[in-house]
Short mmCIF file of C-alpha atoms and ligand atoms in Angstrom, two decimals:
data_model
loop_
_atom_site.label_atom_id
_atom_site.label_comp_id
_atom_site.label_asym_id
_atom_site.label_seq_id
_atom_site.Cartn_x
_atom_site.Cartn_y
_atom_site.Cartn_z
CA UNK S 1 0.01 0.25 -0.03
CA UNK S 2 1.15 3.57 -0.74
CA UNK S 3 0.85 6.36 1.62
CA UNK S 4 0.53 10.28 0.67
CA UNK S 5 1.44 13.02 3.00
CA UNK S 6 -1.66 14.82 3.35
CA UNK S 7 0.07 18.27 3.74
CA UNK S 8 1.81 17.66 0.65
CA UNK S 9 -0.26 15.08 -1.69
CA UNK S 10 2.15 14.63 -4.17
CA UNK S 11 4.52 13.03 -1.73
CA UNK S 12 4.10 9.02 -2.02
CA UNK S 13 6.08 7.06 0.49
CA UNK S 14 5.85 3.23 0.83
CA UNK S 15 4.26 1.93 4.22
CA UNK S 16 7.61 1.58 5.90
CA UNK S 17 8.37 5.14 5.11
CA UNK S 18 5.22 6.51 6.37
CA UNK S 19 5.60 4.51 9.51
CA UNK S 20 9.44 5.30 10.16
CA UNK S 21 9.39 8.87 8.86
CA UNK S 22 6.46 10.49 10.42
CA UNK S 23 8.46 10.49 13.24
CA UNK S 24 11.05 13.07 11.96
CA UNK S 25 8.79 15.37 10.82
CA UNK S 26 5.89 15.18 13.36
CA UNK S 27 3.90 17.79 10.73
CA UNK S 28 3.81 14.82 7.96
CA UNK S 29 0.61 13.32 8.24
CA UNK S 30 0.54 9.96 6.12
CA UNK S 31 -2.87 8.21 5.04
CA UNK S 32 -3.12 5.26 2.63
CA UNK S 33 -4.00 6.44 -0.66
CA UNK S 34 -6.85 3.83 -0.75
CA UNK S 35 -8.76 2.28 2.00
CA UNK S 36 -10.29 -1.02 0.82
CA UNK S 37 -13.36 -2.87 1.85
CA UNK S 38 -12.70 -5.86 4.08
CA UNK S 39 -13.57 -9.00 2.37
CA UNK S 40 -17.34 -9.81 2.85
CA UNK S 41 -16.38 -13.19 4.47
CA UNK S 42 -15.02 -11.39 7.43
CA UNK S 43 -18.16 -10.06 8.13
CA UNK S 44 -20.00 -13.17 7.88
CA UNK S 45 -17.62 -14.48 10.68
CA UNK S 46 -17.14 -11.68 12.33
CA UNK S 47 -19.08 -12.94 15.12
CA UNK S 48 -17.33 -15.61 15.93
CA UNK S 49 -13.97 -14.02 15.51
CA UNK S 50 -11.40 -13.03 18.71
CA UNK S 51 -9.72 -9.88 18.76
CA UNK S 52 -6.11 -11.28 16.81
CA UNK S 53 -8.30 -12.67 14.50
CA UNK S 54 -9.90 -9.64 13.67
CA UNK S 55 -6.57 -7.71 13.67
CA UNK S 56 -4.98 -10.27 11.32
CA UNK S 57 -7.93 -10.10 8.79
CA UNK S 58 -8.11 -6.01 8.81
CA UNK S 59 -4.34 -5.71 8.36
CA UNK S 60 -4.11 -8.35 5.67
CA UNK S 61 -7.08 -6.20 3.72
CA UNK S 62 -4.86 -2.70 4.06
CA UNK S 63 -1.07 -4.26 4.53
CA UNK S 64 -1.15 -7.70 3.03
CA UNK S 65 1.43 -6.56 0.37
CA UNK S 66 3.71 -5.04 2.95
CA UNK S 67 3.68 -7.47 5.82
CA UNK S 68 4.33 -11.30 5.30
CA UNK S 69 1.03 -12.92 6.70
CA UNK S 70 3.19 -15.12 9.21
CA UNK S 71 4.60 -11.56 10.68
CA UNK S 72 0.83 -9.98 10.95
CA UNK S 73 -0.05 -13.25 12.63
CA UNK S 74 2.73 -12.85 15.24
CA UNK S 75 2.43 -9.09 15.74
CA UNK S 76 -1.29 -9.49 16.51
CA UNK S 77 -1.13 -12.64 18.54
CA UNK S 78 1.84 -10.90 20.87
CA UNK S 79 -0.23 -7.77 20.93
CA UNK S 80 -3.63 -8.51 22.01
CA UNK S 81 -3.10 -10.86 24.77
CA UNK S 82 -5.94 -9.30 26.65
CA UNK S 83 -9.56 -8.61 26.76
CA UNK S 84 -11.48 -5.98 25.06
CA UNK S 85 -15.21 -7.06 26.40
CA UNK S 86 -18.64 -5.10 25.68
CA UNK S 87 -20.58 -4.59 28.58
CA UNK S 88 -24.39 -3.99 28.39
CA UNK S 89 -25.35 -1.14 30.86
CA UNK S 90 -28.89 -0.78 29.97
CA UNK S 91 -31.52 -1.71 26.67
CA UNK S 92 -29.54 0.15 24.33
CA UNK S 93 -26.27 1.51 26.01
CA UNK S 94 -23.03 -0.64 26.01
CA UNK S 95 -19.76 0.11 27.05
CA UNK S 96 -16.83 -0.85 25.50
CA UNK S 97 -13.75 -1.57 28.25
CA UNK S 98 -10.37 -0.71 26.62
CA UNK S 99 -8.69 -0.81 29.82
CA UNK S 100 -7.37 -4.63 30.34
CA UNK S 101 -3.75 -4.05 28.74
CA UNK S 102 -0.83 -4.00 30.92
CA UNK S 103 -0.76 -0.31 31.58
CA UNK S 104 -4.76 0.05 32.03
CA UNK S 105 -5.61 2.15 29.13
CA UNK S 106 -6.35 1.94 25.50
CA UNK S 107 -3.01 3.13 24.53
CA UNK S 108 -1.75 -0.23 24.99
CA UNK S 109 -3.85 -1.65 21.89
CA UNK S 110 -1.68 0.96 19.47
CA UNK S 111 1.78 0.86 21.37
CA UNK S 112 1.72 -2.89 21.25
CA UNK S 113 1.11 -3.59 17.50
CA UNK S 114 3.41 -0.47 16.64
CA UNK S 115 6.19 -2.42 18.97
CA UNK S 116 5.90 -5.58 16.87
CA UNK S 117 5.68 -3.64 13.61
CA UNK S 118 8.94 -1.67 14.59
CA UNK S 119 10.97 -4.63 15.02
CA UNK S 120 9.77 -6.39 11.97
CA UNK S 121 10.83 -2.99 10.10
CA UNK S 122 14.11 -2.70 11.61
CA UNK S 123 14.83 -6.43 11.56
CA UNK S 124 17.71 -6.37 8.84
CA UNK S 125 19.11 -2.91 10.36
CA UNK S 126 22.53 -3.42 11.93
CA UNK S 127 21.84 -0.37 14.22
CA UNK S 128 20.11 0.35 17.29
CA UNK S 129 16.94 2.46 17.25
CA UNK S 130 15.79 4.90 19.98
CA UNK S 131 11.97 5.85 20.67
CA UNK S 132 11.98 9.05 22.29
CA UNK S 133 8.69 10.40 23.97
CA UNK S 134 7.29 12.92 26.01
CA UNK S 135 4.40 11.82 28.01
CA UNK S 136 1.87 13.27 30.37
CA UNK S 137 1.21 9.82 31.86
CA UNK S 138 -0.83 7.04 29.40
CA UNK S 139 1.46 7.13 26.59
CA UNK S 140 4.54 6.77 28.01
CA UNK S 141 3.71 3.83 30.30
CA UNK S 142 1.89 2.09 27.48
CA UNK S 143 5.19 2.73 25.04
CA UNK S 144 7.32 1.55 27.78
CA UNK S 145 5.62 -1.64 28.25
CA UNK S 146 5.36 -2.34 24.53
CA UNK S 147 8.78 -1.97 23.89
CA UNK S 148 10.38 -3.49 26.83
CA UNK S 149 13.10 -6.12 25.74
CA UNK S 150 12.63 -5.82 22.36
CA UNK S 151 15.69 -6.26 20.47
CA UNK S 152 17.37 -3.60 18.67
CA UNK S 153 14.93 -0.92 20.05
CA UNK S 154 15.90 1.55 23.15
CA UNK S 155 13.01 3.71 24.90
CA UNK S 156 13.54 6.70 26.47
CA UNK S 157 10.53 8.57 27.85
CA UNK S 158 10.31 12.08 29.65
CA UNK S 159 7.82 12.81 32.16
CA UNK S 160 7.20 15.93 34.03
CA UNK S 161 8.26 15.71 37.63
CA UNK S 162 5.15 15.36 40.19
CA UNK S 163 2.59 15.90 37.55
CA UNK S 164 1.62 12.04 36.58
CA UNK S 165 -0.57 9.66 38.80
CA UNK S 166 1.14 7.51 41.48
CA UNK S 167 0.17 4.49 39.16
CA UNK S 168 1.63 6.35 36.07
CA UNK S 169 4.52 7.17 37.78
CA UNK S 170 5.03 3.41 38.95
CA UNK S 171 4.46 2.34 35.48
CA UNK S 172 6.82 4.35 34.10
CA UNK S 173 9.77 3.96 36.33
CA UNK S 174 9.87 0.60 37.56
CA UNK S 175 11.00 -1.24 34.13
CA UNK S 176 14.91 -1.03 33.30
CA UNK S 177 16.88 -2.84 30.69
CA UNK S 178 16.23 -0.96 27.47
CA UNK S 179 13.77 1.53 28.92
CA UNK S 180 14.69 4.86 30.70
CA UNK S 181 12.68 7.21 32.48
CA UNK S 182 13.91 10.81 32.52
CA UNK S 183 11.73 12.91 35.27
CA UNK S 184 12.19 16.48 34.32
CA UNK S 185 11.65 18.96 36.69
CA UNK S 186 9.05 20.96 34.51
CA UNK S 187 5.91 20.86 32.92
CA UNK S 188 4.46 18.23 30.06
CA UNK S 189 5.03 21.10 27.37
CA UNK S 190 8.67 21.21 28.52
CA UNK S 191 9.09 17.50 27.94
CA UNK S 192 7.34 17.67 24.45
CA UNK S 193 9.89 21.15 23.66
CA UNK S 194 12.83 18.91 24.85
CA UNK S 195 11.79 16.00 22.57
CA UNK S 196 11.25 18.36 19.56
CA UNK S 197 14.66 19.94 20.13
CA UNK S 198 16.37 16.39 20.16
CA UNK S 199 14.57 15.61 16.83
CA UNK S 200 15.91 18.55 15.40
CA UNK S 201 19.69 18.12 16.57
CA UNK S 202 21.30 16.54 13.84
CA UNK S 203 23.99 15.21 15.81
CA UNK S 204 21.71 13.23 18.28
CA UNK S 205 19.58 11.90 15.20
CA UNK S 206 22.48 10.34 13.54
CA UNK S 207 24.21 8.63 16.68
CA UNK S 208 20.97 7.60 18.14
CA UNK S 209 18.54 6.94 15.35
CA UNK S 210 15.70 8.65 17.01
CA UNK S 211 12.15 7.59 16.37
CA UNK S 212 8.82 8.71 17.92
CA UNK S 213 5.90 6.56 18.99
CA UNK S 214 3.44 9.66 19.14
CA UNK S 215 -0.31 9.00 18.26
CA UNK S 216 -0.01 10.67 14.85
CA UNK S 217 2.26 7.69 13.47
CA UNK S 218 -0.51 5.63 11.27
CA UNK S 219 1.22 2.09 13.20
CA UNK S 220 -0.37 3.30 16.44
CA UNK S 221 -3.71 4.73 14.86
CA UNK S 222 -4.46 1.47 12.40
CA UNK S 223 -4.78 -1.06 15.03
CA UNK S 224 -7.32 0.91 17.07
CA UNK S 225 -9.67 -0.02 14.01
CA UNK S 226 -9.59 -3.40 15.34
CA UNK S 227 -11.60 -2.97 18.44
CA UNK S 228 -14.32 -1.32 16.69
CA UNK S 229 -15.19 -4.47 14.52
CA UNK S 230 -14.73 -6.56 17.74
CA UNK S 231 -17.31 -4.37 19.66
CA UNK S 232 -19.50 -4.64 16.89
CA UNK S 233 -19.24 -8.14 16.82
CA UNK S 234 -20.06 -8.52 20.46
CA UNK S 235 -23.72 -6.69 20.05
CA UNK S 236 -26.45 -9.23 20.46
CA UNK S 237 -28.46 -7.05 18.08
CA UNK S 238 -27.44 -5.19 15.02
CA UNK S 239 -30.67 -4.59 13.65
CA UNK S 240 -30.58 -1.03 14.78
CA UNK S 241 -28.32 1.53 13.67
CA UNK S 242 -24.59 1.52 15.91
CA UNK S 243 -23.42 5.02 17.29
CA UNK S 244 -20.10 5.10 18.86
CA UNK S 245 -19.08 7.85 21.57
CA UNK S 246 -15.78 8.30 21.54
CA UNK S 247 -13.84 10.56 24.31
CA UNK S 248 -11.43 12.54 22.66
CA UNK S 249 -8.11 14.55 22.99
CA UNK S 250 -5.65 14.16 20.09
CA UNK S 251 -8.50 12.58 17.70
CA UNK S 252 -6.61 9.56 17.05
CA UNK S 253 -9.17 6.98 18.78
CA UNK S 254 -11.86 8.48 16.33
CA UNK S 255 -10.30 8.88 13.11
CA UNK S 256 -9.46 4.99 13.82
CA UNK S 257 -13.17 4.52 14.22
CA UNK S 258 -13.78 6.34 10.92
CA UNK S 259 -11.33 4.47 8.91
CA UNK S 260 -13.20 1.15 10.57
CA UNK S 261 -16.21 2.44 8.73
CA UNK S 262 -14.43 3.12 5.45
CA UNK S 263 -13.17 -0.60 5.99
CA UNK S 264 -16.93 -1.86 5.45
CA UNK S 265 -17.97 -1.67 9.10
CA UNK S 266 -21.59 -0.36 9.47
CA UNK S 267 -21.56 2.14 11.78
CA UNK S 268 -24.16 4.89 11.70
CA UNK S 269 -22.43 7.77 13.52
CA UNK S 270 -19.63 8.62 15.95
CA UNK S 271 -19.91 11.28 18.88
CA UNK S 272 -16.91 13.28 19.50
CA UNK S 273 -17.16 13.80 23.25
CA UNK S 274 -14.59 16.32 24.71
CA UNK S 275 -13.98 18.32 27.67
CA UNK S 276 -13.81 22.13 27.34
CA UNK S 277 -10.86 21.51 24.96
CA UNK S 278 -13.56 21.97 22.58
CA UNK S 279 -12.24 22.90 19.19
CA UNK S 280 -13.96 20.01 17.27
CA UNK S 281 -17.48 20.42 18.79
CA UNK S 282 -17.37 24.12 18.21
CA UNK S 283 -16.30 23.14 14.40
CA UNK S 284 -18.91 21.14 13.98
CA UNK S 285 -21.62 23.70 15.12
CA UNK S 286 -19.98 26.88 13.58
CA UNK S 287 -17.60 25.55 10.43
CA UNK S 288 -14.69 27.33 11.92
CA UNK S 289 -11.69 25.51 13.26
CA UNK S 290 -9.77 27.44 15.76
CA UNK S 291 -7.46 25.53 18.00
CA UNK S 292 -6.89 27.32 21.27
CA UNK S 293 -4.49 26.97 24.14
CA UNK S 294 -4.56 23.76 25.90
CA UNK S 295 -6.81 23.97 29.18
CA UNK S 296 -6.16 21.57 32.06
CA UNK S 297 -8.98 19.41 33.30
CA UNK S 298 -9.69 16.41 35.28
CA UNK S 299 -9.67 14.18 32.01
CA UNK S 300 -6.13 15.40 31.35
CA UNK S 301 -5.25 12.74 28.65
CA UNK S 302 -8.04 15.05 26.44
CA UNK S 303 -6.28 18.09 27.29
CA UNK S 304 -5.42 18.78 23.64
CA UNK S 305 -6.10 22.43 22.19
CA UNK S 306 -4.83 21.56 18.74
CA UNK S 307 -6.12 17.84 18.04
CA UNK S 308 -2.93 16.41 15.84
CA UNK S 309 -5.37 13.93 14.04
CA UNK S 310 -8.23 16.51 13.16
CA UNK S 311 -6.47 17.20 9.53
CA UNK S 312 -6.77 13.45 8.91
CA UNK S 313 -10.76 13.71 9.40
CA UNK S 314 -10.96 16.68 7.28
CA UNK S 315 -8.90 14.65 4.57
CA UNK S 316 -11.38 11.63 4.76
CA UNK S 317 -13.98 13.78 4.35
CA UNK S 318 -12.53 16.01 1.55
CA UNK S 319 -13.31 19.11 3.94
CA UNK S 320 -17.10 18.54 2.95
CA UNK S 321 -18.41 20.08 6.27
CA UNK S 322 -21.88 18.66 5.72
CA UNK S 323 -20.84 15.10 5.28
CA UNK S 324 -18.81 15.54 8.65
CA UNK S 325 -21.79 16.97 10.34
CA UNK S 326 -23.78 13.69 8.80
CA UNK S 327 -21.59 11.60 10.68
CA UNK S 328 -20.13 12.95 13.70
CA UNK S 329 -21.73 14.84 16.53
CA UNK S 330 -19.61 16.48 18.73
CA UNK S 331 -20.34 17.68 22.51
CA UNK S 332 -18.37 18.83 25.26
CA UNK S 333 -18.43 19.01 29.20
CA UNK S 334 -17.15 20.55 32.28
CA UNK S 335 -15.44 19.00 35.14
CA UNK S 336 -18.47 19.20 37.11
CA UNK S 337 -20.63 17.35 34.51
CA UNK S 338 -17.90 14.97 34.37
CA UNK S 339 -17.76 14.05 38.12
CA UNK S 340 -21.78 14.12 38.12
CA UNK S 341 -21.69 11.72 35.24
CA UNK S 342 -19.23 9.51 37.30
CA UNK S 343 -21.78 9.54 40.24
CA UNK S 344 -24.79 8.49 37.92
CA UNK S 345 -22.87 5.42 36.36
CA UNK S 346 -22.52 4.57 39.83
CA UNK S 347 -25.50 5.15 41.20
CA UNK S 348 -27.91 4.02 38.40
CA UNK S 349 -25.75 1.61 36.62
CA UNK S 350 -23.50 0.18 39.23
CA UNK S 351 -20.50 1.00 37.05
CA UNK S 352 -17.58 2.72 38.16
CA UNK S 353 -16.04 4.97 35.22
CA UNK S 354 -12.87 6.80 34.96
CA UNK S 355 -13.31 10.56 34.03
CA UNK S 356 -12.66 9.96 30.56
CA UNK S 357 -15.12 7.13 29.97
CA UNK S 358 -17.59 9.51 31.76
CA UNK S 359 -17.18 12.19 29.04
CA UNK S 360 -18.22 9.62 26.43
CA UNK S 361 -20.99 8.18 28.53
CA UNK S 362 -22.43 12.05 28.80
CA UNK S 363 -21.77 12.42 25.14
CA UNK S 364 -23.70 9.29 24.24
CA UNK S 365 -26.44 10.03 26.91
CA UNK S 366 -26.88 13.34 25.12
CA UNK S 367 -27.06 11.84 21.42
CA UNK S 368 -29.66 9.22 22.72
CA UNK S 369 -32.36 11.68 23.46
CA UNK S 370 -32.34 12.49 19.95
CA UNK S 371 -31.83 8.94 18.02
CA UNK S 372 -32.84 5.37 18.40
CA UNK S 373 -29.96 3.23 18.09
CA UNK S 374 -27.48 0.88 19.93
CA UNK S 375 -25.05 3.04 21.66
CA UNK S 376 -21.56 2.15 22.44
CA UNK S 377 -19.17 4.67 24.34
CA UNK S 378 -15.74 3.78 24.86
CA UNK S 379 -13.99 3.47 28.33
CA UNK S 380 -10.72 4.28 27.56
CA UNK S 381 -8.71 3.79 31.02
CA UNK S 382 -8.94 1.75 34.14
CA UNK S 383 -10.86 3.89 36.70
CA UNK S 384 -7.50 3.44 39.24
CA UNK S 385 -5.69 5.18 37.05
CA UNK S 386 -7.58 8.42 38.25
CA UNK S 387 -8.30 6.44 41.50
CA UNK S 388 -8.59 9.95 43.48
CA UNK S 389 -10.90 11.66 41.33
CA UNK S 390 -13.19 8.53 40.86
CA UNK S 391 -13.46 7.89 44.67
CA UNK S 392 -14.10 11.95 45.10
CA UNK S 393 -16.95 11.36 42.53
CA UNK S 394 -18.32 8.25 43.51
CA UNK S 395 -17.48 8.10 47.40
CA UNK S 396 -16.38 4.49 46.60
CA UNK S 397 -13.03 2.98 46.71
CA UNK S 398 -11.48 1.82 43.53
CA UNK S 399 -10.26 -1.52 43.81
CA UNK S 400 -6.82 -2.39 42.30
CA UNK S 401 -7.14 -4.59 39.18
CA UNK S 402 -5.02 -7.98 39.77
CA UNK S 403 -3.11 -6.80 36.19
CA UNK S 404 -1.08 -4.57 38.43
CA UNK S 405 0.45 -7.22 40.37
CA UNK S 406 3.49 -6.12 42.44
CA UNK S 407 3.75 -2.93 40.47
CA UNK S 408 3.23 -0.68 43.58
CA UNK S 409 5.92 -2.50 45.65
CA UNK S 410 8.57 -2.24 42.49
CA UNK S 411 11.48 0.01 43.13
CA UNK S 412 11.44 3.30 41.10
CA UNK S 413 14.63 4.34 38.98
CA UNK S 414 14.11 7.46 37.03
CA UNK S 415 16.95 9.85 36.01
CA UNK S 416 16.38 13.28 37.23
CA UNK S 417 17.09 16.01 35.24
CA UNK S 418 16.65 19.81 34.93
CA UNK S 419 14.30 20.66 31.73
CA UNK S 420 17.84 21.32 29.75
CA UNK S 421 18.25 20.54 26.50
CA UNK S 422 22.21 20.34 27.00
CA UNK S 423 22.12 18.17 30.05
CA UNK S 424 19.83 15.82 28.24
CA UNK S 425 21.65 15.78 25.28
CA UNK S 426 25.02 14.95 27.18
CA UNK S 427 23.05 12.23 29.34
CA UNK S 428 21.67 10.47 25.85
CA UNK S 429 25.26 10.36 24.14
CA UNK S 430 26.80 9.31 26.83
CA UNK S 431 24.38 6.38 27.68
CA UNK S 432 24.51 5.51 24.10
CA UNK S 433 26.63 2.95 22.93
CA UNK S 434 30.49 4.48 22.94
CA UNK S 435 31.11 2.34 19.92
C1 LIG A 501 -5.34 9.33 25.05
C2 LIG A 501 -6.56 8.99 25.90
C3 LIG A 501 -7.62 9.83 25.39
C4 LIG A 501 -7.79 10.49 24.02
O1 LIG A 501 -7.75 9.64 22.78
P1 LIG A 501 -7.22 10.64 21.37
O2 LIG A 501 -7.32 9.55 20.65
O3 LIG A 501 -6.10 11.06 21.74
O4 LIG A 501 -8.26 11.45 20.88
C5 LIG A 501 -8.80 9.55 25.91
N1 LIG A 501 -8.81 8.78 27.09
C6 LIG A 501 -7.49 8.21 27.26
C7 LIG A 501 -7.77 7.54 28.86
C8 LIG A 501 -6.50 8.72 26.91
O5 LIG A 501 -5.17 7.78 27.52
#
């Protein structure tokens, strides 16, 4: 499959380049030149297929010419070792639990698939690559866990000191081997700027073969299409229109849903549910896209002022706003509403949701007032990741899932650093192989 850069459509590249290049220039957004329909026989069997089987079929439909089938098989079987169950909350409302992976957020899905793919793409290279990423919490832990012990790949994660939750910090700092966590005395924006500086530094780039694992990379986005198929397959009744409500920040998750639909999944509509970082719901209403500065909320994984994947959505619809409005409904909510929603979910549905899932629930509830459909909202993180807020909202303690194991007693080993590029550069160069 050829890919093109939506910011420069005449630039066509191979899948390998699209995946490994979007890292160097973060402005490059690649899309496949053609999104084929998944074969009809897959839809006939969908209800009997598990997540790796769906991942195998969907990958084969788009990337069958780029990746040998036994490699596709290995990537999906290694990546999807956990469940993504659909639970029924009321007659026509369901929740898709995307948080059963090792770091308890949906970002495991993209990161684990991407890690398998990078290992394959880098197999014949004689040099190590270094994945460098800034994180406000979920991405860094998912990437660290996914790349742990992969041959030929090192990972360096920058996180803002004191600004990630306790569990997130444990997940980020308790690995060793090929994973290094840098605890930066600064904000998430400082971390991001440092990473940008690193990518712009020729010397560092050459010596370390820097690669990013950020969410505009198609390799992370694409596997997120699989769970839309998997959710659909778990519905007992598909006679009514199916609607997904997606709690959105950088809009990778929603873009993946739209791609799933292009691949043939019969979804009626998507709901873009955001916090007060509402540039997309405002665009859907006014027709003007005016990204603003990031505002901080209790749903911090969605605190994105200028969603990086939104241009991909415009591209999928060739900028036709009436078509976009027909397929996507936008709603945004305040922290107060999100707190109330967690309480309602607990009291009326005996369901403990995390704040991000609660925003998706709010979006779906709003939508269901106007349309009869089967509604599915995406629960993107386990409530324990935001335990303090959930306990405050629901008045109930959050139970630790068994998947956490002995995480909380593990020894942390982060390297503390000032938010200084020179200091980080010196560290990275000295830590890299002196040969
Ligand atoms: C990253 C994240 C989101 C936002 O997903 P996007 O793909 O960036 O829109 C929502 N919820 C949680 C828990 C996340 O970690």
